[in-house]
Amino acid sequence: AQKITQTQPGMFVQEKEAVTLDCTYDTSDPSYGLFWYKQPSSGEMIFLIYQGSYDQQNATEGRYSLNFQKARKSANLVISASQLGDSAMYFCAMRPRPGAGSYQLTFGKGTKLSVIP
Amino acid sequence: NAGVTQTPKFRILKIGQSMTLQCAQDMNHNYMYWYRQDPGMGLKLIYYSVGAGITDKGEVPNGYNVSRSTTEDFPLRLELAAPSQTSVYFCASASADVNEQFFGPGTRLTVL
Protein backbone atom coordinates (compact mmCIF):
# COMPACT_ATOMS: atom_id res chain seq x y z
CA ALA A 1 0.00 0.00 0.00
CA GLN A 2 1.10 3.54 -0.68
CA LYS A 3 0.91 6.36 1.83
CA ILE A 4 1.49 10.11 1.59
CA THR A 5 2.14 12.29 4.63
CA GLN A 6 1.93 16.07 4.65
CA THR A 7 2.75 17.29 8.14
CA GLN A 8 2.09 21.02 7.65
CA PRO A 9 -1.65 21.76 7.87
CA GLY A 10 -0.97 25.44 7.15
CA MET A 11 1.91 27.63 6.04
CA PHE A 12 2.43 31.37 5.69
CA VAL A 13 4.88 33.02 3.33
CA GLN A 14 5.64 36.63 2.52
CA GLU A 15 5.00 37.68 -1.04
CA LYS A 16 8.10 37.30 -3.25
CA GLU A 17 9.72 34.88 -0.81
CA ALA A 18 10.32 31.16 -1.46
CA VAL A 19 8.44 28.46 0.45
CA THR A 20 8.88 24.70 0.83
CA LEU A 21 5.90 22.39 1.34
CA ASP A 22 6.82 19.04 2.83
CA CYS A 23 5.78 15.62 1.58
CA THR A 24 6.97 12.20 2.65
CA TYR A 25 5.78 8.94 1.19
CA ASP A 26 5.85 5.25 1.85
CA THR A 27 5.78 2.51 -0.74
CA SER A 28 7.33 -0.88 -1.38
CA ASP A 29 7.26 -0.38 -5.16
CA PRO A 30 10.67 0.19 -6.75
CA SER A 31 9.12 2.46 -9.37
CA TYR A 32 6.47 5.14 -8.81
CA GLY A 33 5.43 8.67 -9.69
CA LEU A 34 4.98 11.68 -7.43
CA PHE A 35 2.69 14.62 -8.12
CA TRP A 36 1.77 17.98 -6.70
CA TYR A 37 -1.65 19.51 -7.27
CA LYS A 38 -2.93 22.96 -6.34
CA GLN A 39 -6.53 23.50 -5.23
CA PRO A 40 -7.56 27.17 -5.04
CA SER A 41 -10.65 28.27 -3.14
CA SER A 42 -12.69 27.80 -6.33
CA GLY A 43 -12.16 24.05 -5.87
CA GLU A 44 -10.60 22.77 -9.07
CA MET A 45 -7.54 20.52 -9.04
CA ILE A 46 -4.61 22.02 -10.94
CA PHE A 47 -1.63 19.84 -11.86
CA LEU A 48 1.70 21.47 -10.98
CA ILE A 49 4.58 19.06 -11.32
CA TYR A 50 5.54 15.39 -11.69
CA GLN A 51 8.59 13.41 -10.61
CA GLY A 52 9.32 9.84 -11.63
CA SER A 53 11.21 7.74 -9.12
CA TYR A 54 13.94 6.93 -11.64
CA ASP A 55 14.29 10.44 -13.01
CA GLN A 56 17.89 11.55 -12.60
CA GLN A 57 17.10 15.21 -12.08
CA ASN A 58 14.62 17.02 -9.87
CA ALA A 59 11.58 18.22 -11.79
CA THR A 60 11.03 21.91 -12.41
CA GLU A 61 8.08 23.78 -13.93
CA GLY A 62 8.46 27.54 -13.94
CA ARG A 63 8.41 28.74 -10.30
CA TYR A 64 7.77 25.21 -9.04
CA SER A 65 10.47 22.68 -8.32
CA LEU A 66 10.36 19.33 -6.64
CA ASN A 67 13.12 18.52 -4.14
CA PHE A 68 13.19 14.73 -4.51
CA GLN A 69 15.25 12.78 -1.98
CA LYS A 70 14.63 9.13 -2.72
CA ALA A 71 16.59 7.69 0.21
CA ARG A 72 14.61 9.86 2.63
CA LYS A 73 11.35 9.19 0.75
CA SER A 74 10.59 12.86 0.51
CA ALA A 75 9.22 14.94 -2.37
CA ASN A 76 9.01 18.53 -1.17
CA LEU A 77 7.53 21.25 -3.36
CA VAL A 78 9.46 24.50 -3.58
CA ILE A 79 7.65 27.60 -4.80
CA SER A 80 9.96 30.48 -5.63
CA ALA A 81 8.98 34.16 -5.62
CA SER A 82 5.55 33.57 -4.05
CA GLN A 83 2.59 35.46 -5.46
CA LEU A 84 -0.79 36.27 -3.90
CA GLY A 85 -2.37 33.86 -6.39
CA ASP A 86 -0.37 31.01 -4.86
CA SER A 87 -2.66 31.05 -1.82
CA ALA A 88 -4.38 27.66 -2.02
CA MET A 89 -4.39 24.07 -0.76
CA TYR A 90 -1.52 21.97 -2.06
CA PHE A 91 -1.72 18.21 -2.32
CA CYS A 92 1.08 15.72 -2.73
CA ALA A 93 0.09 12.48 -4.44
CA MET A 94 1.67 9.20 -5.55
CA ARG A 95 0.96 6.78 -8.35
CA PRO A 96 2.10 3.19 -8.77
CA ARG A 97 4.74 2.35 -11.33
CA PRO A 98 3.77 2.49 -14.99
CA GLY A 99 2.22 -0.79 -16.03
CA ALA A 100 1.08 -1.62 -12.49
CA GLY A 101 -2.66 -1.54 -13.10
CA SER A 102 -4.73 1.54 -12.91
CA TYR A 103 -2.48 4.57 -12.24
CA GLN A 104 -4.76 5.76 -9.43
CA LEU A 105 -3.44 8.49 -7.16
CA THR A 106 -3.04 8.30 -3.39
CA PHE A 107 -3.27 11.78 -1.85
CA GLY A 108 -1.97 13.40 1.29
CA LYS A 109 -4.22 15.57 3.45
CA GLY A 110 -2.85 18.77 2.01
CA THR A 111 -1.17 21.97 3.16
CA LYS A 112 -2.96 25.31 3.11
CA LEU A 113 -0.60 28.01 1.91
CA SER A 114 -1.36 31.65 2.61
CA VAL A 115 0.71 34.35 0.90
CA ILE A 116 0.97 37.58 2.87
CA PRO A 117 1.28 40.87 0.96
CA ASN B 1 -11.19 20.16 -26.14
CA ALA B 2 -13.51 20.17 -23.13
CA GLY B 3 -11.26 17.84 -21.07
CA VAL B 4 -13.18 16.22 -18.20
CA THR B 5 -16.71 17.45 -17.63
CA GLN B 6 -18.99 16.72 -14.68
CA THR B 7 -22.65 17.35 -14.07
CA PRO B 8 -24.29 18.59 -11.96
CA LYS B 9 -22.08 21.16 -10.20
CA PHE B 10 -24.21 21.16 -7.05
CA ARG B 11 -26.92 18.89 -5.69
CA ILE B 12 -28.87 18.52 -2.48
CA LEU B 13 -30.37 15.10 -1.77
CA LYS B 14 -32.63 13.83 0.94
CA ILE B 15 -31.65 10.74 2.90
CA GLY B 16 -32.61 7.64 0.96
CA GLN B 17 -32.77 9.30 -2.45
CA SER B 18 -30.66 8.12 -5.37
CA MET B 19 -28.81 9.98 -8.08
CA THR B 20 -26.22 9.62 -10.80
CA LEU B 21 -23.21 11.88 -11.14
CA GLN B 22 -22.17 12.21 -14.75
CA CYS B 23 -18.58 12.31 -15.99
CA ALA B 24 -17.29 12.49 -19.54
CA GLN B 25 -13.88 13.00 -21.13
CA ASP B 26 -12.95 13.74 -24.73
CA MET B 27 -9.26 12.86 -24.59
CA ASN B 28 -9.70 9.15 -25.42
CA HIS B 29 -8.18 8.18 -22.08
CA ASN B 30 -8.45 4.56 -21.02
CA TYR B 31 -8.24 5.24 -17.30
CA MET B 32 -11.01 6.99 -15.38
CA TYR B 33 -11.53 7.56 -11.67
CA TRP B 34 -13.98 8.79 -9.09
CA TYR B 35 -12.64 10.45 -5.95
CA ARG B 36 -14.38 12.06 -3.03
CA GLN B 37 -13.00 14.91 -0.95
CA ASP B 38 -14.35 15.46 2.53
CA PRO B 39 -13.88 18.89 4.17
CA GLY B 40 -10.24 19.61 5.03
CA MET B 41 -9.07 16.29 3.62
CA GLY B 42 -7.32 14.89 0.59
CA LEU B 43 -9.03 12.92 -2.14
CA LYS B 44 -9.96 9.27 -1.67
CA LEU B 45 -10.55 6.83 -4.51
CA ILE B 46 -14.09 5.43 -4.81
CA TYR B 47 -13.98 3.46 -8.06
CA TYR B 48 -11.82 3.31 -11.13
CA SER B 49 -11.89 1.91 -14.64
CA VAL B 50 -9.05 0.82 -16.91
CA GLY B 51 -11.20 0.68 -20.02
CA ALA B 52 -14.72 0.26 -21.33
CA GLY B 53 -16.45 -2.61 -19.56
CA ILE B 54 -13.86 -2.85 -16.77
CA THR B 55 -14.35 -1.31 -13.34
CA ASP B 56 -12.96 -1.95 -9.88
CA LYS B 57 -13.32 -0.73 -6.32
CA GLY B 58 -11.07 1.83 -4.74
CA GLU B 59 -10.56 2.70 -1.09
CA VAL B 60 -14.13 3.83 -0.24
CA PRO B 61 -16.63 2.07 -2.58
CA ASN B 62 -19.50 1.39 -0.15
CA GLY B 63 -22.75 3.05 -1.16
CA TYR B 64 -21.68 3.65 -4.77
CA ASN B 65 -21.79 1.90 -8.11
CA VAL B 66 -20.22 2.67 -11.47
CA SER B 67 -20.41 1.53 -15.06
CA ARG B 68 -18.22 2.12 -18.11
CA SER B 69 -20.05 1.30 -21.30
CA THR B 70 -17.98 3.68 -23.44
CA THR B 71 -14.46 5.10 -23.30
CA GLU B 72 -15.86 8.60 -22.83
CA ASP B 73 -18.37 8.18 -19.99
CA PHE B 74 -18.00 7.01 -16.40
CA PRO B 75 -21.14 7.70 -14.32
CA LEU B 76 -21.22 7.27 -10.54
CA ARG B 77 -24.45 6.03 -8.98
CA LEU B 78 -25.44 6.75 -5.39
CA GLU B 79 -28.13 4.47 -4.03
CA LEU B 80 -29.94 5.30 -0.77
CA ALA B 81 -28.03 8.50 -0.05
CA ALA B 82 -26.73 8.97 3.50
CA PRO B 83 -25.37 12.10 5.28
CA SER B 84 -21.91 10.44 5.26
CA GLN B 85 -21.90 10.84 1.48
CA THR B 86 -21.92 14.62 1.77
CA SER B 87 -18.72 15.50 -0.05
CA VAL B 88 -17.19 16.95 -3.17
CA TYR B 89 -16.86 14.38 -5.93
CA PHE B 90 -14.15 14.58 -8.55
CA CYS B 91 -13.94 12.58 -11.75
CA ALA B 92 -10.52 12.22 -13.40
CA SER B 93 -8.96 10.57 -16.42
CA ALA B 94 -5.47 9.51 -17.45
CA SER B 95 -3.56 7.70 -20.14
CA ALA B 96 -0.49 5.51 -19.91
CA ASP B 97 1.67 7.86 -21.96
CA VAL B 98 0.94 11.11 -20.09
CA ASN B 99 1.99 11.68 -16.49
CA GLU B 100 -0.76 14.14 -15.61
CA GLN B 101 -4.12 12.97 -14.29
CA PHE B 102 -6.83 15.33 -15.52
CA PHE B 103 -9.60 16.34 -13.14
CA GLY B 104 -13.12 17.56 -13.72
CA PRO B 105 -14.43 20.64 -11.89
CA GLY B 106 -16.16 18.58 -9.18
CA THR B 107 -19.71 18.05 -7.93
CA ARG B 108 -20.63 19.35 -4.47
CA LEU B 109 -23.20 16.98 -2.96
CA THR B 110 -25.10 17.56 0.27
CA VAL B 111 -27.30 14.87 1.81
CA LEU B 112 -29.80 16.12 4.36
PDB file of C-alpha atoms in Angstrom:
ATOM      1  CA  ALA A   1       0.000   0.000   0.000  1.00  0.00           C
ATOM      2  CA  GLN A   2       1.096   3.538  -0.676  1.00  0.00           C
ATOM      3  CA  LYS A   3       0.906   6.363   1.829  1.00  0.00           C
ATOM      4  CA  ILE A   4       1.491  10.110   1.589  1.00  0.00           C
ATOM      5  CA  THR A   5       2.137  12.288   4.634  1.00  0.00           C
ATOM      6  CA  GLN A   6       1.927  16.074   4.645  1.00  0.00           C
ATOM      7  CA  THR A   7       2.753  17.293   8.143  1.00  0.00           C
ATOM      8  CA  GLN A   8       2.088  21.021   7.646  1.00  0.00           C
ATOM      9  CA  PRO A   9      -1.645  21.764   7.872  1.00  0.00           C
ATOM     10  CA  GLY A  10      -0.969  25.444   7.147  1.00  0.00           C
ATOM     11  CA  MET A  11       1.908  27.627   6.041  1.00  0.00           C
ATOM     12  CA  PHE A  12       2.426  31.370   5.687  1.00  0.00           C
ATOM     13  CA  VAL A  13       4.876  33.024   3.332  1.00  0.00           C
ATOM     14  CA  GLN A  14       5.643  36.626   2.524  1.00  0.00           C
ATOM     15  CA  GLU A  15       4.999  37.684  -1.043  1.00  0.00           C
ATOM     16  CA  LYS A  16       8.096  37.297  -3.248  1.00  0.00           C
ATOM     17  CA  GLU A  17       9.724  34.878  -0.811  1.00  0.00           C
ATOM     18  CA  ALA A  18      10.315  31.164  -1.460  1.00  0.00           C
ATOM     19  CA  VAL A  19       8.441  28.463   0.448  1.00  0.00           C
ATOM     20  CA  THR A  20       8.876  24.700   0.835  1.00  0.00           C
ATOM     21  CA  LEU A  21       5.898  22.389   1.336  1.00  0.00           C
ATOM     22  CA  ASP A  22       6.821  19.036   2.827  1.00  0.00           C
ATOM     23  CA  CYS A  23       5.776  15.620   1.576  1.00  0.00           C
ATOM     24  CA  THR A  24       6.966  12.201   2.651  1.00  0.00           C
ATOM     25  CA  TYR A  25       5.783   8.940   1.193  1.00  0.00           C
ATOM     26  CA  ASP A  26       5.848   5.249   1.851  1.00  0.00           C
ATOM     27  CA  THR A  27       5.783   2.507  -0.738  1.00  0.00           C
ATOM     28  CA  SER A  28       7.327  -0.878  -1.382  1.00  0.00           C
ATOM     29  CA  ASP A  29       7.262  -0.381  -5.156  1.00  0.00           C
ATOM     30  CA  PRO A  30      10.670   0.191  -6.748  1.00  0.00           C
ATOM     31  CA  SER A  31       9.120   2.463  -9.373  1.00  0.00           C
ATOM     32  CA  TYR A  32       6.470   5.137  -8.814  1.00  0.00           C
ATOM     33  CA  GLY A  33       5.427   8.671  -9.690  1.00  0.00           C
ATOM     34  CA  LEU A  34       4.984  11.680  -7.433  1.00  0.00           C
ATOM     35  CA  PHE A  35       2.692  14.619  -8.116  1.00  0.00           C
ATOM     36  CA  TRP A  36       1.773  17.985  -6.696  1.00  0.00           C
ATOM     37  CA  TYR A  37      -1.654  19.511  -7.271  1.00  0.00           C
ATOM     38  CA  LYS A  38      -2.932  22.963  -6.338  1.00  0.00           C
ATOM     39  CA  GLN A  39      -6.531  23.501  -5.227  1.00  0.00           C
ATOM     40  CA  PRO A  40      -7.563  27.165  -5.044  1.00  0.00           C
ATOM     41  CA  SER A  41     -10.649  28.271  -3.142  1.00  0.00           C
ATOM     42  CA  SER A  42     -12.686  27.795  -6.331  1.00  0.00           C
ATOM     43  CA  GLY A  43     -12.158  24.054  -5.869  1.00  0.00           C
ATOM     44  CA  GLU A  44     -10.596  22.770  -9.071  1.00  0.00           C
ATOM     45  CA  MET A  45      -7.536  20.516  -9.035  1.00  0.00           C
ATOM     46  CA  ILE A  46      -4.612  22.023 -10.939  1.00  0.00           C
ATOM     47  CA  PHE A  47      -1.625  19.844 -11.860  1.00  0.00           C
ATOM     48  CA  LEU A  48       1.695  21.474 -10.976  1.00  0.00           C
ATOM     49  CA  ILE A  49       4.575  19.057 -11.319  1.00  0.00           C
ATOM     50  CA  TYR A  50       5.539  15.389 -11.693  1.00  0.00           C
ATOM     51  CA  GLN A  51       8.592  13.414 -10.612  1.00  0.00           C
ATOM     52  CA  GLY A  52       9.321   9.843 -11.629  1.00  0.00           C
ATOM     53  CA  SER A  53      11.205   7.740  -9.119  1.00  0.00           C
ATOM     54  CA  TYR A  54      13.937   6.925 -11.637  1.00  0.00           C
ATOM     55  CA  ASP A  55      14.287  10.444 -13.010  1.00  0.00           C
ATOM     56  CA  GLN A  56      17.894  11.555 -12.595  1.00  0.00           C
ATOM     57  CA  GLN A  57      17.100  15.211 -12.080  1.00  0.00           C
ATOM     58  CA  ASN A  58      14.622  17.016  -9.872  1.00  0.00           C
ATOM     59  CA  ALA A  59      11.576  18.216 -11.788  1.00  0.00           C
ATOM     60  CA  THR A  60      11.026  21.909 -12.410  1.00  0.00           C
ATOM     61  CA  GLU A  61       8.075  23.783 -13.934  1.00  0.00           C
ATOM     62  CA  GLY A  62       8.461  27.545 -13.942  1.00  0.00           C
ATOM     63  CA  ARG A  63       8.410  28.737 -10.304  1.00  0.00           C
ATOM     64  CA  TYR A  64       7.765  25.207  -9.039  1.00  0.00           C
ATOM     65  CA  SER A  65      10.474  22.679  -8.317  1.00  0.00           C
ATOM     66  CA  LEU A  66      10.364  19.326  -6.640  1.00  0.00           C
ATOM     67  CA  ASN A  67      13.122  18.522  -4.145  1.00  0.00           C
ATOM     68  CA  PHE A  68      13.193  14.727  -4.511  1.00  0.00           C
ATOM     69  CA  GLN A  69      15.250  12.779  -1.984  1.00  0.00           C
ATOM     70  CA  LYS A  70      14.631   9.130  -2.715  1.00  0.00           C
ATOM     71  CA  ALA A  71      16.586   7.695   0.209  1.00  0.00           C
ATOM     72  CA  ARG A  72      14.608   9.857   2.632  1.00  0.00           C
ATOM     73  CA  LYS A  73      11.350   9.190   0.750  1.00  0.00           C
ATOM     74  CA  SER A  74      10.586  12.857   0.511  1.00  0.00           C
ATOM     75  CA  ALA A  75       9.223  14.942  -2.372  1.00  0.00           C
ATOM     76  CA  ASN A  76       9.006  18.533  -1.175  1.00  0.00           C
ATOM     77  CA  LEU A  77       7.532  21.249  -3.362  1.00  0.00           C
ATOM     78  CA  VAL A  78       9.462  24.500  -3.580  1.00  0.00           C
ATOM     79  CA  ILE A  79       7.652  27.601  -4.805  1.00  0.00           C
ATOM     80  CA  SER A  80       9.960  30.482  -5.627  1.00  0.00           C
ATOM     81  CA  ALA A  81       8.977  34.157  -5.619  1.00  0.00           C
ATOM     82  CA  SER A  82       5.545  33.573  -4.051  1.00  0.00           C
ATOM     83  CA  GLN A  83       2.591  35.463  -5.461  1.00  0.00           C
ATOM     84  CA  LEU A  84      -0.786  36.270  -3.904  1.00  0.00           C
ATOM     85  CA  GLY A  85      -2.367  33.862  -6.389  1.00  0.00           C
ATOM     86  CA  ASP A  86      -0.368  31.012  -4.863  1.00  0.00           C
ATOM     87  CA  SER A  87      -2.660  31.051  -1.819  1.00  0.00           C
ATOM     88  CA  ALA A  88      -4.382  27.656  -2.017  1.00  0.00           C
ATOM     89  CA  MET A  89      -4.395  24.074  -0.760  1.00  0.00           C
ATOM     90  CA  TYR A  90      -1.521  21.968  -2.062  1.00  0.00           C
ATOM     91  CA  PHE A  91      -1.719  18.208  -2.317  1.00  0.00           C
ATOM     92  CA  CYS A  92       1.081  15.722  -2.729  1.00  0.00           C
ATOM     93  CA  ALA A  93       0.088  12.476  -4.441  1.00  0.00           C
ATOM     94  CA  MET A  94       1.666   9.203  -5.548  1.00  0.00           C
ATOM     95  CA  ARG A  95       0.956   6.785  -8.353  1.00  0.00           C
ATOM     96  CA  PRO A  96       2.105   3.186  -8.767  1.00  0.00           C
ATOM     97  CA  ARG A  97       4.739   2.351 -11.328  1.00  0.00           C
ATOM     98  CA  PRO A  98       3.770   2.488 -14.994  1.00  0.00           C
ATOM     99  CA  GLY A  99       2.218  -0.793 -16.034  1.00  0.00           C
ATOM    100  CA  ALA A 100       1.077  -1.620 -12.487  1.00  0.00           C
ATOM    101  CA  GLY A 101      -2.655  -1.541 -13.099  1.00  0.00           C
ATOM    102  CA  SER A 102      -4.726   1.545 -12.914  1.00  0.00           C
ATOM    103  CA  TYR A 103      -2.484   4.570 -12.243  1.00  0.00           C
ATOM    104  CA  GLN A 104      -4.759   5.759  -9.429  1.00  0.00           C
ATOM    105  CA  LEU A 105      -3.443   8.492  -7.163  1.00  0.00           C
ATOM    106  CA  THR A 106      -3.045   8.303  -3.391  1.00  0.00           C
ATOM    107  CA  PHE A 107      -3.269  11.782  -1.852  1.00  0.00           C
ATOM    108  CA  GLY A 108      -1.973  13.403   1.286  1.00  0.00           C
ATOM    109  CA  LYS A 109      -4.220  15.572   3.454  1.00  0.00           C
ATOM    110  CA  GLY A 110      -2.849  18.773   2.007  1.00  0.00           C
ATOM    111  CA  THR A 111      -1.169  21.967   3.162  1.00  0.00           C
ATOM    112  CA  LYS A 112      -2.958  25.310   3.107  1.00  0.00           C
ATOM    113  CA  LEU A 113      -0.595  28.008   1.907  1.00  0.00           C
ATOM    114  CA  SER A 114      -1.360  31.647   2.609  1.00  0.00           C
ATOM    115  CA  VAL A 115       0.711  34.345   0.895  1.00  0.00           C
ATOM    116  CA  ILE A 116       0.966  37.582   2.866  1.00  0.00           C
ATOM    117  CA  PRO A 117       1.279  40.871   0.958  1.00  0.00           C
TER     118      PRO A 117
ATOM    119  CA  ASN B   1     -11.191  20.158 -26.136  1.00  0.00           C
ATOM    120  CA  ALA B   2     -13.512  20.171 -23.128  1.00  0.00           C
ATOM    121  CA  GLY B   3     -11.259  17.835 -21.069  1.00  0.00           C
ATOM    122  CA  VAL B   4     -13.179  16.219 -18.202  1.00  0.00           C
ATOM    123  CA  THR B   5     -16.712  17.451 -17.627  1.00  0.00           C
ATOM    124  CA  GLN B   6     -18.986  16.716 -14.685  1.00  0.00           C
ATOM    125  CA  THR B   7     -22.652  17.349 -14.072  1.00  0.00           C
ATOM    126  CA  PRO B   8     -24.285  18.589 -11.957  1.00  0.00           C
ATOM    127  CA  LYS B   9     -22.085  21.156 -10.198  1.00  0.00           C
ATOM    128  CA  PHE B  10     -24.207  21.165  -7.054  1.00  0.00           C
ATOM    129  CA  ARG B  11     -26.921  18.895  -5.689  1.00  0.00           C
ATOM    130  CA  ILE B  12     -28.869  18.522  -2.481  1.00  0.00           C
ATOM    131  CA  LEU B  13     -30.367  15.102  -1.772  1.00  0.00           C
ATOM    132  CA  LYS B  14     -32.630  13.834   0.941  1.00  0.00           C
ATOM    133  CA  ILE B  15     -31.648  10.745   2.900  1.00  0.00           C
ATOM    134  CA  GLY B  16     -32.609   7.638   0.961  1.00  0.00           C
ATOM    135  CA  GLN B  17     -32.768   9.301  -2.454  1.00  0.00           C
ATOM    136  CA  SER B  18     -30.659   8.120  -5.375  1.00  0.00           C
ATOM    137  CA  MET B  19     -28.811   9.979  -8.085  1.00  0.00           C
ATOM    138  CA  THR B  20     -26.216   9.621 -10.803  1.00  0.00           C
ATOM    139  CA  LEU B  21     -23.210  11.883 -11.140  1.00  0.00           C
ATOM    140  CA  GLN B  22     -22.172  12.213 -14.751  1.00  0.00           C
ATOM    141  CA  CYS B  23     -18.585  12.314 -15.995  1.00  0.00           C
ATOM    142  CA  ALA B  24     -17.293  12.492 -19.539  1.00  0.00           C
ATOM    143  CA  GLN B  25     -13.877  12.998 -21.129  1.00  0.00           C
ATOM    144  CA  ASP B  26     -12.954  13.738 -24.727  1.00  0.00           C
ATOM    145  CA  MET B  27      -9.262  12.863 -24.592  1.00  0.00           C
ATOM    146  CA  ASN B  28      -9.695   9.152 -25.424  1.00  0.00           C
ATOM    147  CA  HIS B  29      -8.185   8.181 -22.077  1.00  0.00           C
ATOM    148  CA  ASN B  30      -8.454   4.562 -21.022  1.00  0.00           C
ATOM    149  CA  TYR B  31      -8.244   5.243 -17.297  1.00  0.00           C
ATOM    150  CA  MET B  32     -11.013   6.994 -15.379  1.00  0.00           C
ATOM    151  CA  TYR B  33     -11.529   7.559 -11.672  1.00  0.00           C
ATOM    152  CA  TRP B  34     -13.981   8.794  -9.085  1.00  0.00           C
ATOM    153  CA  TYR B  35     -12.642  10.451  -5.948  1.00  0.00           C
ATOM    154  CA  ARG B  36     -14.383  12.063  -3.028  1.00  0.00           C
ATOM    155  CA  GLN B  37     -13.001  14.913  -0.953  1.00  0.00           C
ATOM    156  CA  ASP B  38     -14.350  15.457   2.531  1.00  0.00           C
ATOM    157  CA  PRO B  39     -13.880  18.887   4.168  1.00  0.00           C
ATOM    158  CA  GLY B  40     -10.243  19.610   5.029  1.00  0.00           C
ATOM    159  CA  MET B  41      -9.066  16.288   3.622  1.00  0.00           C
ATOM    160  CA  GLY B  42      -7.320  14.890   0.594  1.00  0.00           C
ATOM    161  CA  LEU B  43      -9.033  12.923  -2.137  1.00  0.00           C
ATOM    162  CA  LYS B  44      -9.962   9.271  -1.668  1.00  0.00           C
ATOM    163  CA  LEU B  45     -10.554   6.835  -4.510  1.00  0.00           C
ATOM    164  CA  ILE B  46     -14.087   5.434  -4.810  1.00  0.00           C
ATOM    165  CA  TYR B  47     -13.978   3.457  -8.064  1.00  0.00           C
ATOM    166  CA  TYR B  48     -11.821   3.313 -11.132  1.00  0.00           C
ATOM    167  CA  SER B  49     -11.886   1.909 -14.644  1.00  0.00           C
ATOM    168  CA  VAL B  50      -9.047   0.820 -16.910  1.00  0.00           C
ATOM    169  CA  GLY B  51     -11.204   0.675 -20.020  1.00  0.00           C
ATOM    170  CA  ALA B  52     -14.723   0.258 -21.329  1.00  0.00           C
ATOM    171  CA  GLY B  53     -16.449  -2.612 -19.564  1.00  0.00           C
ATOM    172  CA  ILE B  54     -13.857  -2.854 -16.766  1.00  0.00           C
ATOM    173  CA  THR B  55     -14.348  -1.310 -13.340  1.00  0.00           C
ATOM    174  CA  ASP B  56     -12.961  -1.952  -9.881  1.00  0.00           C
ATOM    175  CA  LYS B  57     -13.315  -0.734  -6.316  1.00  0.00           C
ATOM    176  CA  GLY B  58     -11.072   1.828  -4.736  1.00  0.00           C
ATOM    177  CA  GLU B  59     -10.558   2.696  -1.090  1.00  0.00           C
ATOM    178  CA  VAL B  60     -14.131   3.831  -0.241  1.00  0.00           C
ATOM    179  CA  PRO B  61     -16.633   2.074  -2.579  1.00  0.00           C
ATOM    180  CA  ASN B  62     -19.501   1.386  -0.152  1.00  0.00           C
ATOM    181  CA  GLY B  63     -22.754   3.046  -1.164  1.00  0.00           C
ATOM    182  CA  TYR B  64     -21.676   3.654  -4.767  1.00  0.00           C
ATOM    183  CA  ASN B  65     -21.794   1.901  -8.113  1.00  0.00           C
ATOM    184  CA  VAL B  66     -20.216   2.667 -11.467  1.00  0.00           C
ATOM    185  CA  SER B  67     -20.413   1.534 -15.064  1.00  0.00           C
ATOM    186  CA  ARG B  68     -18.221   2.121 -18.106  1.00  0.00           C
ATOM    187  CA  SER B  69     -20.050   1.295 -21.301  1.00  0.00           C
ATOM    188  CA  THR B  70     -17.978   3.683 -23.438  1.00  0.00           C
ATOM    189  CA  THR B  71     -14.461   5.102 -23.296  1.00  0.00           C
ATOM    190  CA  GLU B  72     -15.856   8.599 -22.830  1.00  0.00           C
ATOM    191  CA  ASP B  73     -18.371   8.175 -19.989  1.00  0.00           C
ATOM    192  CA  PHE B  74     -17.995   7.013 -16.399  1.00  0.00           C
ATOM    193  CA  PRO B  75     -21.137   7.701 -14.318  1.00  0.00           C
ATOM    194  CA  LEU B  76     -21.221   7.268 -10.536  1.00  0.00           C
ATOM    195  CA  ARG B  77     -24.453   6.031  -8.977  1.00  0.00           C
ATOM    196  CA  LEU B  78     -25.437   6.746  -5.395  1.00  0.00           C
ATOM    197  CA  GLU B  79     -28.127   4.467  -4.033  1.00  0.00           C
ATOM    198  CA  LEU B  80     -29.936   5.300  -0.770  1.00  0.00           C
ATOM    199  CA  ALA B  81     -28.026   8.504  -0.051  1.00  0.00           C
ATOM    200  CA  ALA B  82     -26.727   8.974   3.495  1.00  0.00           C
ATOM    201  CA  PRO B  83     -25.365  12.098   5.277  1.00  0.00           C
ATOM    202  CA  SER B  84     -21.915  10.440   5.265  1.00  0.00           C
ATOM    203  CA  GLN B  85     -21.904  10.843   1.479  1.00  0.00           C
ATOM    204  CA  THR B  86     -21.919  14.623   1.767  1.00  0.00           C
ATOM    205  CA  SER B  87     -18.722  15.501  -0.048  1.00  0.00           C
ATOM    206  CA  VAL B  88     -17.186  16.951  -3.171  1.00  0.00           C
ATOM    207  CA  TYR B  89     -16.859  14.382  -5.935  1.00  0.00           C
ATOM    208  CA  PHE B  90     -14.146  14.576  -8.555  1.00  0.00           C
ATOM    209  CA  CYS B  91     -13.938  12.582 -11.749  1.00  0.00           C
ATOM    210  CA  ALA B  92     -10.518  12.218 -13.401  1.00  0.00           C
ATOM    211  CA  SER B  93      -8.960  10.569 -16.416  1.00  0.00           C
ATOM    212  CA  ALA B  94      -5.470   9.510 -17.455  1.00  0.00           C
ATOM    213  CA  SER B  95      -3.565   7.700 -20.142  1.00  0.00           C
ATOM    214  CA  ALA B  96      -0.493   5.505 -19.914  1.00  0.00           C
ATOM    215  CA  ASP B  97       1.668   7.861 -21.959  1.00  0.00           C
ATOM    216  CA  VAL B  98       0.943  11.112 -20.094  1.00  0.00           C
ATOM    217  CA  ASN B  99       1.990  11.678 -16.493  1.00  0.00           C
ATOM    218  CA  GLU B 100      -0.757  14.141 -15.613  1.00  0.00           C
ATOM    219  CA  GLN B 101      -4.117  12.968 -14.285  1.00  0.00           C
ATOM    220  CA  PHE B 102      -6.826  15.329 -15.518  1.00  0.00           C
ATOM    221  CA  PHE B 103      -9.602  16.338 -13.139  1.00  0.00           C
ATOM    222  CA  GLY B 104     -13.121  17.564 -13.720  1.00  0.00           C
ATOM    223  CA  PRO B 105     -14.433  20.644 -11.885  1.00  0.00           C
ATOM    224  CA  GLY B 106     -16.163  18.581  -9.176  1.00  0.00           C
ATOM    225  CA  THR B 107     -19.712  18.047  -7.926  1.00  0.00           C
ATOM    226  CA  ARG B 108     -20.627  19.352  -4.471  1.00  0.00           C
ATOM    227  CA  LEU B 109     -23.200  16.984  -2.963  1.00  0.00           C
ATOM    228  CA  THR B 110     -25.100  17.562   0.271  1.00  0.00           C
ATOM    229  CA  VAL B 111     -27.296  14.868   1.808  1.00  0.00           C
ATOM    230  CA  LEU B 112     -29.796  16.123   4.362  1.00  0.00           C
TER     231      LEU B 112
END
